[in-house]
Coordinates of C-alpha atoms in Angstrom, one line a residue:
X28 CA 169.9 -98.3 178.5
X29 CA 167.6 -97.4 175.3
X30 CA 165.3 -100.5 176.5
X31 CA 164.5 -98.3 180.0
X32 CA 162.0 -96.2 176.7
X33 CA 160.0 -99.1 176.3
X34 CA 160.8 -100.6 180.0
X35 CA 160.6 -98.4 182.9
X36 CA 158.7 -96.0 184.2
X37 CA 154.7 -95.5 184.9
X38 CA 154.2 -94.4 181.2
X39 CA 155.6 -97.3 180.0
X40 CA 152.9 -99.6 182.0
X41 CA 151.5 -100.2 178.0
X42 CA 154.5 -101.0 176.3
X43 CA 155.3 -103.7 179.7
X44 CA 151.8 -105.0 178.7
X45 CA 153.1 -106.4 175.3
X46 CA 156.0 -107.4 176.7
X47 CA 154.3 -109.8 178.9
X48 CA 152.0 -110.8 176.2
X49 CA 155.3 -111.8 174.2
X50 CA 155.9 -114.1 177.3
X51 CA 158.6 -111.9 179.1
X52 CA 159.2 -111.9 182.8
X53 CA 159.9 -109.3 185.2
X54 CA 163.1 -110.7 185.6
X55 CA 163.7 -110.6 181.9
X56 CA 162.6 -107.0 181.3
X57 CA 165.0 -106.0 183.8
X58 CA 168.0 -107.1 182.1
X59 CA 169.7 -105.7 178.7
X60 CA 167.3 -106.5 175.2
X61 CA 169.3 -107.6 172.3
X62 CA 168.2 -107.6 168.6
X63 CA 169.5 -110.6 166.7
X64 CA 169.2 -110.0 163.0
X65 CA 168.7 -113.2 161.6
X66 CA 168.5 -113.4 157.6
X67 CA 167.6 -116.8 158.0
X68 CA 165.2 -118.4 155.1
X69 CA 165.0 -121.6 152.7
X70 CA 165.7 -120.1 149.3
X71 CA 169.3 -119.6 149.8
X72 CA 172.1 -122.2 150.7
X73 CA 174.3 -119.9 152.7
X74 CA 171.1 -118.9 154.6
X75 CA 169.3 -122.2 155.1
X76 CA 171.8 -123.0 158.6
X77 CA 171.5 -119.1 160.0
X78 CA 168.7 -120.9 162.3
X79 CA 171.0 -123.0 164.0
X80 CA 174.0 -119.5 164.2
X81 CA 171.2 -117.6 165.5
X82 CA 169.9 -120.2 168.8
X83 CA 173.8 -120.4 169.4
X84 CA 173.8 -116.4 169.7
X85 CA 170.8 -116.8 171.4
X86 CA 171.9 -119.1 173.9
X87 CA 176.1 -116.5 174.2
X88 CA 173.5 -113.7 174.5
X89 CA 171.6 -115.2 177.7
X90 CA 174.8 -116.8 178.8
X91 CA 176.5 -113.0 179.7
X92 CA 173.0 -111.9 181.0
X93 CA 171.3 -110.4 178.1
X94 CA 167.8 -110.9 176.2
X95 CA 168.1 -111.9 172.9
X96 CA 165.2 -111.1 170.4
X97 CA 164.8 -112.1 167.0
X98 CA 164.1 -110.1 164.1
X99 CA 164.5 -111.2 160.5
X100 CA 166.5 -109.4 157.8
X101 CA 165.4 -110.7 154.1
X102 CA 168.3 -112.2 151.8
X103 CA 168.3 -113.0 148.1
X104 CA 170.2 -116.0 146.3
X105 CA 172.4 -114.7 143.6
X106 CA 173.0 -117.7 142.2
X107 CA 169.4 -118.6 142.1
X108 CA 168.6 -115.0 140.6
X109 CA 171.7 -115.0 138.0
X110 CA 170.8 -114.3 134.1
X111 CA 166.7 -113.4 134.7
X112 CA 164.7 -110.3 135.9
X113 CA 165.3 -111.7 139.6
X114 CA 169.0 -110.2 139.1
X115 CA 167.8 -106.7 139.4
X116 CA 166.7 -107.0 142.6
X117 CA 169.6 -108.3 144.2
X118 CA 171.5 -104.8 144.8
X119 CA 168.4 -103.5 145.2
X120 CA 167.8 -105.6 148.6
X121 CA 171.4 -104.1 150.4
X122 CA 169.0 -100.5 150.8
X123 CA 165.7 -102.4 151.8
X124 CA 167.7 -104.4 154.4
X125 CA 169.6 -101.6 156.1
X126 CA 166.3 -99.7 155.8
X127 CA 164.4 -102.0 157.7
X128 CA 166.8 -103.1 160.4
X129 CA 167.0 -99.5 161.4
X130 CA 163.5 -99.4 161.4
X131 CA 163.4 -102.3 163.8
X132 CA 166.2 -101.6 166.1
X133 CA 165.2 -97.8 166.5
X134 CA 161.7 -98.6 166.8
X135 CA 161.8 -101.3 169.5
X136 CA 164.6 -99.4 171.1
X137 CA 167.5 -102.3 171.3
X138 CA 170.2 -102.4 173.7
X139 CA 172.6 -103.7 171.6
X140 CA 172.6 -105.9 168.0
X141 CA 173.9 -109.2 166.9
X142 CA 173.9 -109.1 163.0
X143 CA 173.7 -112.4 161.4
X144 CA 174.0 -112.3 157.5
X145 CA 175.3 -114.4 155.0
X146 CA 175.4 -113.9 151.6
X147 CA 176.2 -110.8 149.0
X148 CA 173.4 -108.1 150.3
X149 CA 173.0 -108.7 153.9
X150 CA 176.6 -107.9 154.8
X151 CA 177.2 -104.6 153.4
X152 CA 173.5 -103.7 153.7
X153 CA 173.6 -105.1 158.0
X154 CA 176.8 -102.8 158.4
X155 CA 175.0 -100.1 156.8
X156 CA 172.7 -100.6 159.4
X157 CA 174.7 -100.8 161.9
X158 CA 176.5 -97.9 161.3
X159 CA 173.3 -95.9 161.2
X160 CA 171.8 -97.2 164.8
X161 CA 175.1 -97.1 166.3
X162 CA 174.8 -99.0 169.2
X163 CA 176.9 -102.2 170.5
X164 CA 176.9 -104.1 167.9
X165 CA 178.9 -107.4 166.4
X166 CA 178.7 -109.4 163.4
X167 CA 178.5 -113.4 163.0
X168 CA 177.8 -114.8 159.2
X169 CA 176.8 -118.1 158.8
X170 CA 180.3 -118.9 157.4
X171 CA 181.4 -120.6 153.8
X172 CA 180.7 -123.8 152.0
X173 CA 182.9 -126.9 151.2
X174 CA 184.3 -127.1 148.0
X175 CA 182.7 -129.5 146.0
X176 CA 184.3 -132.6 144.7
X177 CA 183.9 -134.5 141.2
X178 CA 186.7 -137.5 141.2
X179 CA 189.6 -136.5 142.0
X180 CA 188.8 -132.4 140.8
X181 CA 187.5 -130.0 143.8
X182 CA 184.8 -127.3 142.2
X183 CA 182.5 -124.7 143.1
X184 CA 179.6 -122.7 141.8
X185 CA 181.9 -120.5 139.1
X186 CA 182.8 -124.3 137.8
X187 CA 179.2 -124.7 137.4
X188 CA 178.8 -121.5 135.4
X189 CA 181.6 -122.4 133.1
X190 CA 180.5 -125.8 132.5
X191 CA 177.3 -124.1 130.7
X192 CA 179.8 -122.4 128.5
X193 CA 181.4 -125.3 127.9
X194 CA 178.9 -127.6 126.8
X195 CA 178.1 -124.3 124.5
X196 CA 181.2 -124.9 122.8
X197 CA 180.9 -128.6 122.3
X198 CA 183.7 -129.7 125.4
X199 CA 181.3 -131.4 127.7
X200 CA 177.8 -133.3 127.2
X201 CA 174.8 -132.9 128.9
X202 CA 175.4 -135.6 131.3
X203 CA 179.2 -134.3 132.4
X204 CA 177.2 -130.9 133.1
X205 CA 174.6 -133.0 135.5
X206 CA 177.4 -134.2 137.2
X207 CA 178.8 -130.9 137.5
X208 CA 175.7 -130.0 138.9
X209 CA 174.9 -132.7 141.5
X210 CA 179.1 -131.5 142.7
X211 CA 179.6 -128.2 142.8
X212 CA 177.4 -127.1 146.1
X213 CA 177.7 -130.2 148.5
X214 CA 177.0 -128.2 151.6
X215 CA 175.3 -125.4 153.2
X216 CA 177.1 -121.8 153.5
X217 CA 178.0 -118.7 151.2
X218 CA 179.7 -120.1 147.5
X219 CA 183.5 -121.8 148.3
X220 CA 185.3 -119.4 146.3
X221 CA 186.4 -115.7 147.2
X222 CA 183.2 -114.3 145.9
X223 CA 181.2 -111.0 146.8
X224 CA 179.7 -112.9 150.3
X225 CA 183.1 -114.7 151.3
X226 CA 184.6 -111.1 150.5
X227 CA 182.3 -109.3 152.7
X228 CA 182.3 -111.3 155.4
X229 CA 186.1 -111.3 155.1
X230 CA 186.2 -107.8 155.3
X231 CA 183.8 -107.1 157.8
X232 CA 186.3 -109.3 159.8
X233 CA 189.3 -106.4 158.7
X234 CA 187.2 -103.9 159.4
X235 CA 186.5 -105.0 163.2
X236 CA 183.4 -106.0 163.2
X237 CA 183.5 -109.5 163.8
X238 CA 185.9 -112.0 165.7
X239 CA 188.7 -114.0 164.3
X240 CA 187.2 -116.6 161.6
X241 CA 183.9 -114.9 160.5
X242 CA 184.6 -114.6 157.0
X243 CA 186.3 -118.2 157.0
X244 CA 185.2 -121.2 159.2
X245 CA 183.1 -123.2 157.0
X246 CA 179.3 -123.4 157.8
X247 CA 179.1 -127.0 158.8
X248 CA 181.9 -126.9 160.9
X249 CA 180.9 -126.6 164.9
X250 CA 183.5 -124.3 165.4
X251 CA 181.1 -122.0 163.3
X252 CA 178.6 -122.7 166.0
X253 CA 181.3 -121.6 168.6
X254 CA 181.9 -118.5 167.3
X255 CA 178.2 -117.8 167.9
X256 CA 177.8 -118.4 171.2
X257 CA 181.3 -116.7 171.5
X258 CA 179.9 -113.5 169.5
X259 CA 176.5 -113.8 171.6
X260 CA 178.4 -113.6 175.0
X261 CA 180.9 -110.5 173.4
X262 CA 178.3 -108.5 172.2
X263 CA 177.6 -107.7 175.9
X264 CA 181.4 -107.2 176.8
X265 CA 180.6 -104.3 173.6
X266 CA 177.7 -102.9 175.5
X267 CA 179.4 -103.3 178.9
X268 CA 182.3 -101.0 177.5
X269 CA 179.9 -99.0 175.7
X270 CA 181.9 -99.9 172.4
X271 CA 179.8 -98.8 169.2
X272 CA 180.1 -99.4 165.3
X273 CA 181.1 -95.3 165.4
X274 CA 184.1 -96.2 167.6
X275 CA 185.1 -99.6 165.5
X276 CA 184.2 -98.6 162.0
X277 CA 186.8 -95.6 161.5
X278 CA 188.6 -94.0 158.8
X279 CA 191.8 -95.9 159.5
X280 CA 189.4 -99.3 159.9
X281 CA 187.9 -98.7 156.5
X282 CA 191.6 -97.9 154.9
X283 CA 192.5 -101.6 156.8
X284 CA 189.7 -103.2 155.1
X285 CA 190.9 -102.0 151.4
X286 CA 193.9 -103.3 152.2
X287 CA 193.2 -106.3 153.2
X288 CA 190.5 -106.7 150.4
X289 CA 193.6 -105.8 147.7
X290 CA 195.5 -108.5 149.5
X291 CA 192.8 -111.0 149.9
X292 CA 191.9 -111.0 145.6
X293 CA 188.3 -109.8 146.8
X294 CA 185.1 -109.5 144.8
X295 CA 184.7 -106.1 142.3
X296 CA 181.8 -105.9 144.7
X297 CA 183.4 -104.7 147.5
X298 CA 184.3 -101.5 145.5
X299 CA 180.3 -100.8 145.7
X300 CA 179.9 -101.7 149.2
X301 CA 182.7 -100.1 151.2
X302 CA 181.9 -96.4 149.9
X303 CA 178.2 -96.9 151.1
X304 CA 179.0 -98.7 154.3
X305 CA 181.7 -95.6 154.7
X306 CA 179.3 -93.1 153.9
X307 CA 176.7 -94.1 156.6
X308 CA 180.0 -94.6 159.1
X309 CA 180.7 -90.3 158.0
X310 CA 184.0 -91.7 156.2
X311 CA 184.9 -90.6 152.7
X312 CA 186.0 -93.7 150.8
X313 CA 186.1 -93.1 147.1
X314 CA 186.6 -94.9 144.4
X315 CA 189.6 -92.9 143.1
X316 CA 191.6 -94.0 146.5
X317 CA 191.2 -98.1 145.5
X318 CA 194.1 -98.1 143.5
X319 CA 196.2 -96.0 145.8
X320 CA 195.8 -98.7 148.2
X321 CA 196.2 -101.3 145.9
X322 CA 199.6 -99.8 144.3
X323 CA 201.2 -100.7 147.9
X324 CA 199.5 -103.9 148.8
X325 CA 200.9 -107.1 147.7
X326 CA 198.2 -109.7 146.5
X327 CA 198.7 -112.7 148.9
X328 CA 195.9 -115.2 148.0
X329 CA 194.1 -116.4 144.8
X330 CA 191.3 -118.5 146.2
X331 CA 188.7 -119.3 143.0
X332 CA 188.0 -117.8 140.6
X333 CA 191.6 -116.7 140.7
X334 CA 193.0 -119.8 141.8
X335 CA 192.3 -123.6 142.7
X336 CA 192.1 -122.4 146.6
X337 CA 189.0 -122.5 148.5
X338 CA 187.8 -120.6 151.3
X339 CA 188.2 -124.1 153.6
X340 CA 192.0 -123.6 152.6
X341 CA 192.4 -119.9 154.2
X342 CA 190.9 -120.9 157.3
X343 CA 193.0 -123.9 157.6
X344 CA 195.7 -121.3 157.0
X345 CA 195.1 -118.9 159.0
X346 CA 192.4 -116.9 157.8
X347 CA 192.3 -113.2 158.0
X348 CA 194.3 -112.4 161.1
X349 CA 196.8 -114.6 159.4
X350 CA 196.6 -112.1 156.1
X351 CA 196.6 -109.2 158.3
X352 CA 199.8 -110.5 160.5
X353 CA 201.5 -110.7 157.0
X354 CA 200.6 -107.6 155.8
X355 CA 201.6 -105.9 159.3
X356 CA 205.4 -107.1 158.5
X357 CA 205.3 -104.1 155.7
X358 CA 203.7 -101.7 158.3
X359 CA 200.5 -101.7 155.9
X360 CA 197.4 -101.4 158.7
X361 CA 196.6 -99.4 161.6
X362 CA 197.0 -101.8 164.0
X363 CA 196.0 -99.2 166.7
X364 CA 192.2 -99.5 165.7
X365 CA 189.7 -100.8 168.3
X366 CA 187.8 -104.0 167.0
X367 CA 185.1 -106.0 168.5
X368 CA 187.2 -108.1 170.6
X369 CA 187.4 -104.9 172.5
X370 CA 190.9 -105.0 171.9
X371 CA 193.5 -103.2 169.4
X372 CA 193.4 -104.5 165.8
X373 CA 197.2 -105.0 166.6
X374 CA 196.8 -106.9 170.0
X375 CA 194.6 -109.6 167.8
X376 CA 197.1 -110.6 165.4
X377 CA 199.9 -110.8 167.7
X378 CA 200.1 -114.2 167.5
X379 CA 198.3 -115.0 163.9
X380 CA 200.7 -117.1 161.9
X381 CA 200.4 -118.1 158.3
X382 CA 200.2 -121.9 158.4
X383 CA 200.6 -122.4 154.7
X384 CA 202.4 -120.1 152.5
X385 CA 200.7 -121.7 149.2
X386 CA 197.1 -120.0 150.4
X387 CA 198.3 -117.3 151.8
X388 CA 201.7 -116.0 150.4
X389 CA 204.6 -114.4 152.4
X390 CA 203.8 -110.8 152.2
X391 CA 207.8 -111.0 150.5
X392 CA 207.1 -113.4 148.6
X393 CA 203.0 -112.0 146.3
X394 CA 201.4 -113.4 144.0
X395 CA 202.1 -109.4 142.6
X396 CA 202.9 -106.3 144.4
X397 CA 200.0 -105.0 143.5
X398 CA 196.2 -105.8 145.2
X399 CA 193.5 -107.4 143.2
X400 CA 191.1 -105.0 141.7
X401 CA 192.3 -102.4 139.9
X402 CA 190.1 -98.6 138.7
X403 CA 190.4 -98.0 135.0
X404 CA 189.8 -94.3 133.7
X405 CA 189.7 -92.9 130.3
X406 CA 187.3 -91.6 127.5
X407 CA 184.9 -94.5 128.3
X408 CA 184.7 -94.3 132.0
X409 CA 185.6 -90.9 133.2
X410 CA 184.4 -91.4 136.4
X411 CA 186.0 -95.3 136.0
X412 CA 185.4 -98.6 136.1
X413 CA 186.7 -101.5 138.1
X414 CA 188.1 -104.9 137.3
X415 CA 189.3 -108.2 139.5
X416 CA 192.8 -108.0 137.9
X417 CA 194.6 -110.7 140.1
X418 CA 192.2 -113.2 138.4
X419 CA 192.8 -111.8 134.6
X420 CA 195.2 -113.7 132.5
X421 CA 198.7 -111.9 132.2
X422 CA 197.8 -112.0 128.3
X423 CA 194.9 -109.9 128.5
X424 CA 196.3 -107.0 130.7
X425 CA 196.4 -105.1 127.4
X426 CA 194.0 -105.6 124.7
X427 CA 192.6 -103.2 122.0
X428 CA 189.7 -105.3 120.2
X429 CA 186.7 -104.5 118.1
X430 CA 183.3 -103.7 120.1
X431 CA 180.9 -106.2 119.9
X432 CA 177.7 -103.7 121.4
X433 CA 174.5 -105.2 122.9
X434 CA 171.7 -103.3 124.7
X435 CA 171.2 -105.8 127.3
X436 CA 172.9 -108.8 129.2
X437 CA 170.4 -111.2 127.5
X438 CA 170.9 -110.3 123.9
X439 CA 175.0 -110.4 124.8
X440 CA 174.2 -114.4 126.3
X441 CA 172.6 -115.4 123.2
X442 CA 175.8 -114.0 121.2
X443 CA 178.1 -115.9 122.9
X444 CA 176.1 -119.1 123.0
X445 CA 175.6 -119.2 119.8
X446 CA 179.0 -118.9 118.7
X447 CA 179.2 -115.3 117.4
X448 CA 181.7 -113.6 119.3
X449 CA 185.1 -114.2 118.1
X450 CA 188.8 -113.7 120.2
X451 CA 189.9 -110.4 120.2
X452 CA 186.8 -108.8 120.9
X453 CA 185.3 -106.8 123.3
X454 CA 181.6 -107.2 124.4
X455 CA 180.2 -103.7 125.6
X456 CA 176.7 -104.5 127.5
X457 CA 175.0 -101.3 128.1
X458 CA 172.0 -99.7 129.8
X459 CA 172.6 -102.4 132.6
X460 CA 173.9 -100.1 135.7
X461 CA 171.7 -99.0 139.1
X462 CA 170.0 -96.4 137.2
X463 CA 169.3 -98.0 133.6
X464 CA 168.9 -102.0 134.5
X465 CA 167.6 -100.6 136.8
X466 CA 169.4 -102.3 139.4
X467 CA 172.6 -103.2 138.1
X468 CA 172.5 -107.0 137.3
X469 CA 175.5 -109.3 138.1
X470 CA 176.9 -110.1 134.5
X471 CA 178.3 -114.1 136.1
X472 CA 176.3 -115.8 132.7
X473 CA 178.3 -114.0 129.7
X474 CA 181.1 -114.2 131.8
X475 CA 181.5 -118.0 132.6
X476 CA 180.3 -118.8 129.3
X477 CA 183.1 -117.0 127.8
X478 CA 185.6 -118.8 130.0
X479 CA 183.9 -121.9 129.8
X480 CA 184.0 -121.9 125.7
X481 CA 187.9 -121.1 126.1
X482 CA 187.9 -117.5 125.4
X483 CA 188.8 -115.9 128.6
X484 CA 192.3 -115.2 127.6
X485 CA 191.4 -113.6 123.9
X486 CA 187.6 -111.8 124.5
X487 CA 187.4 -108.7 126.9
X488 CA 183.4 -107.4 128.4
X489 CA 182.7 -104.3 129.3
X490 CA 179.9 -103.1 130.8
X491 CA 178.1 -100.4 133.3
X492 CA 176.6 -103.5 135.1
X493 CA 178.5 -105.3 137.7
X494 CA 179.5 -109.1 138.1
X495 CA 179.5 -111.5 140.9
X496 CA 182.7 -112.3 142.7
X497 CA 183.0 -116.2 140.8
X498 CA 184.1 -113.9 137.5
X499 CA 186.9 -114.1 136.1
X500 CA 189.3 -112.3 133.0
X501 CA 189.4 -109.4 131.6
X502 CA 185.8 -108.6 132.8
X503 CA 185.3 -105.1 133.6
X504 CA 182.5 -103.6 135.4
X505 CA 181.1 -100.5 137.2
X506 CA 181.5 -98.3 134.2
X507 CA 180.5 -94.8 135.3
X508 CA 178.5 -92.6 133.8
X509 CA 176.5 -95.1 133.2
X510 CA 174.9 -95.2 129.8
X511 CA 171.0 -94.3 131.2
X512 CA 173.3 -91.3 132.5
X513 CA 174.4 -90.5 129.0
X514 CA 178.1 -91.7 129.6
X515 CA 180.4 -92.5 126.8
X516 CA 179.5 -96.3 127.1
X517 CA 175.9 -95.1 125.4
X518 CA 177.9 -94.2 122.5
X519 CA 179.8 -96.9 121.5
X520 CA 179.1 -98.3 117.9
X521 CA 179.7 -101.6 116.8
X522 CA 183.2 -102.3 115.7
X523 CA 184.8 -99.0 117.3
X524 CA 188.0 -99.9 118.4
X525 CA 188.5 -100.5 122.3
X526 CA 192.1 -100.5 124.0
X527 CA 192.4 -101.6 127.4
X528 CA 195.9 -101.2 129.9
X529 CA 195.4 -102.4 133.8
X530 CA 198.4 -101.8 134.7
X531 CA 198.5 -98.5 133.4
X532 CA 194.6 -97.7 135.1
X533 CA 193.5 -96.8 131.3
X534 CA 190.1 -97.7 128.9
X535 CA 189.6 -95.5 125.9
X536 CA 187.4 -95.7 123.4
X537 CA 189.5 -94.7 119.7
X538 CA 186.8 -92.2 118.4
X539 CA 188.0 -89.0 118.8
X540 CA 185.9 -86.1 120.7
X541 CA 184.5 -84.8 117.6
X542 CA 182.7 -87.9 116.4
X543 CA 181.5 -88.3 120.2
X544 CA 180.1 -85.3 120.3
X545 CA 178.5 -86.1 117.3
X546 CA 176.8 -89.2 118.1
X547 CA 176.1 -87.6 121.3
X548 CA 173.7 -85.0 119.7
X549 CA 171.7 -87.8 118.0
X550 CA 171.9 -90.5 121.4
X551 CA 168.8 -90.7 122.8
X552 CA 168.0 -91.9 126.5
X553 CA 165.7 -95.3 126.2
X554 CA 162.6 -95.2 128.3
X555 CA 162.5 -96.6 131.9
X556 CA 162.6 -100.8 131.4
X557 CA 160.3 -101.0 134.8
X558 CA 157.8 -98.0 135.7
X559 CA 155.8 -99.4 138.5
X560 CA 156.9 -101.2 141.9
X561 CA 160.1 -101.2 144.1
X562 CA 162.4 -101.0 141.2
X563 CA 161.2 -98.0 139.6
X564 CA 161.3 -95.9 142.8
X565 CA 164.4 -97.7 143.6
X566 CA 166.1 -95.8 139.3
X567 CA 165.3 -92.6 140.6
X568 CA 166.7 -92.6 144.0
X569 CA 169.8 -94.1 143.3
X570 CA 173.1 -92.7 142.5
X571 CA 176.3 -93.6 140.4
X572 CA 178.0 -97.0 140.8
X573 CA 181.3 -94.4 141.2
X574 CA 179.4 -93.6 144.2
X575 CA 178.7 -97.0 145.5
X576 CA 175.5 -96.7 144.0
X577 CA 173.7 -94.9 147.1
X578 CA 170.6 -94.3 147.3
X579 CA 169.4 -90.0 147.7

């Protein structure tokens, strides 16, 4: 066992020393230690229950004979952080948090690891982790929140967004929005809708990571606390077998969990997480190969933004075995993959049925027959640029519009608020990717206030930032190079003409090379927007959102 380094032998008489000062027993010390990585705090709401998921690991962990010890993994609310400086340190945290729970586990020499996250960073930046320590490990989040209720309308936290918009626009008063707001959140847990945290934790389930109902029993539900205890008493089954992340989290796992993310509507988000989760698993996953998979997967669910579905719904439905089952009727997984049940990908969905074909549609029966997100390429993103097409209005899967250009997400907000963007355009908002925000804000203001004023199915933004999962229309992200980079998006000048085609993968920007090469002689790179602290370390480490915005 790693432990015996910090356990056994006459030259580890000091580190037994601590031990005992920590309270530990002889007994104790002889068994396996655990790591539980709890991101618990009281700033966020999907975080604020993780006390109660981690004493119920705690408690599966002692029940198979292990040790379980705590160590905390940090977490930041993106709601709380949305459309302020806090936004660029959301990305930021998925590097500090797989940083430091590699530090921890390696350091203290763990046995095996239970990771507990919650919301948008811990997942992908726990797997990172995970990948990296490679030892037994499995995943239990703290699970999603009930849709909220206002009369006889459910709603959730993109609702919320909107309703800013709309009060912008004159549809609701100040007191509908405080009802709005006193609605939208009613419980604990990660956001109701299909949004970057329900997506990851959904996919971490695809990937094999977790057991069945990870990504979709609701937090307050016991059952939630079942699958602790459950995931607690499995993660020494893993370490019994010797089963590690390196033997779960494969090539053919990782092409699973794009597939089941196309099918599922997921967040853009993923399509920054799942190449940097790859690349610390030694698996290639690039962003060229998202719309490969999504070309042959059918999208079977449109849970909000995309639809008036809520995460409560897929569980009831089946959840993500219940996806998977239908997606395995076109032959579209490897169901031969090994999983955290210690069993075959296709052993677990043998019996998965789909209880309700309105949540979750017959894989013969899709919403479309192609997945969710969707890679644009052209002049303005040669190295492409992702949007959430399954939750994009069918009118606005072609648009050529005007460009309405703004240096900044906060300058593009006080546009829109104030009534001067028009239908038909397209709002560019540059210098807002890893390198130039630095940090790559979540764009979920501009974007609800847009759909909020009624202008989701005539206005078009475009931008090298990102947006969180509750976004929806034509909103299209990740553009790469970025513009801090030099890329094309830097060169856009107000009213150039903008055509956009999802179906056909294509955004061009009608200037033709000449004139680009042009203004491209005159563009000049805007100095750094931070210079000191985290963040400015943090724009010259990190690499291309086409990358999954890595860190080198």
């Amino acid at each position: 066992m790693n432990s015996d380094n910090v356990k056994k032998g006459i030259q580890q008489a000091p580190h037994r020393s601590l031990f005992y000062a920590l309270g530990y027993t002889q007994e104790e010390l002889s068994r396996p230690l655990v790591g539980i990585v709890s991101s618990w705090n009281e700033i966020v709401p999907g975080h604020m229950n993780l006390d109660k998921i981690t004493e119920a690991v705690k408690q599966g962990v002692l029940l198979a004979g292990g040790v379980p010890v705590v160590f905390p993994a940090i977490a930041v609310c993106d709601g709380i952080a949305m459309g302020h400086e806090g936004m660029k340190y959301s990305l930021v945290t998925r590097d500090l948090i797989a940083d430091s729970t590699e530090c921890m586990a390696l350091a203290h020499q763990f046995d095996a690891l239970v990771m507990i996250p919650n919301c948008d960073k811990n997942v992908p930046g726990l797997l990172m982790a995970a990948a990296r320590v490679n030892v037994p490990t499995i995943f239990c989040s703290g699970g999603p929140m009930l849709a909220g209720r206002l009369g006889n309308q459910r709603t959730c936290l993109s609702s919320m967004f909107e309703a800013v918009g709309a009060y912008h626009a004159g549809k609701m008063t100040e007191e509908e929005v405080a009802d709005y707001e006193r609605s939208a959140c009613p419980t604990c847990g990660s956001c109701s809708g299909m949004y970057t945290a329900n997506s990851m934790n959904c996919v971490t389930e695809a990937l094999g990571m977790a057991l069945r109902g990870n990504g979709t029993i609701p937090a307050v539900m016991s059952a939630r606390l079942r699958l602790a205890k459950e995931s607690g008493m499995q993660v020494m089954e893993l370490l019994r077998r010797n089963i590690r992340p390196s033997d779960i989290m494969t090539e053919a796992a990782f092409h699973n969990a794009e597939i089941v993310d196309m099918a599922l509507g997921c967040s853009t988000n993923t399509m920054l997480h799942l190449p940097a989760i790859a690349k610390e698993a030694g698996v290639k996953l690039s962003l060229d190969m998202a719309n490969e998979f999504s070309a042959k997967t059918p999208n079977l669910c449109h849970l909000a933004p995309a639809g008036d579905s809520f995460m409560e719904d897929l569980d009831r439905a089946g959840g993500v075995w219940a996806v998977m089952a239908e997606l395995d009727k076109k032959k579209l997984l490897d169901t031969s993959v090994l999983t955290a049940t210690g069993k075959t990908l296709g052993e677990n969905i043998a019996g998965a049925k789909n209880l309700d074909h309105e949540i979750i549609r017959p894989v013969d029966k899709p919403y479309s027959q192609t997945g969710g997100i969707a890679v644009l390429k052209g002049n303005l993103a040669p190295d492409g640029c992702v949007v959430k097409q399954s939750a994009v209005a069918p009118e606005m899967m072609k648009h050529d519009g005007p460009a309405r250009v703004f240096e900044c997400e906060d300058d593009a907000i006080s546009a829109i608020t104030a009534g001067k963007i028009k239908e038909g355009d397209v709002i560019v908002i540059r210098y807002e990717g890893p390198k130039g925000g630095p940090g790559m804000r979540e764009m979920l203001n501009p974007t609800s206030a847009i759909a909020g004023m009624g202008l989701d199915k005539t206005v078009a933004l475009i931008t090298d930032g990102r947006f969180s999962g509750a976004t929806r229309g034509a909103s299209i992200g990740h553009v790469a190079p970025e513009a801090a980079l030099g890329g094309n998006i830097a060169l856009v000048k107000e009213g150039d003409t903008i055509s956009i085609d999802i179906p056909a993968h294509s955004i061009k920007l009608c200037v033709s090379d000449e004139e680009l090469e042009k203004r491209r002689k005159a563009w000049v790179c805007p100095e750094p927007r931070i210079k000191t602290g985290y963040l400015a370390r943090y724009s010259k480490m990190v690499t291309s959102a086409a990358q999954g915005a890595i860190l080198q």
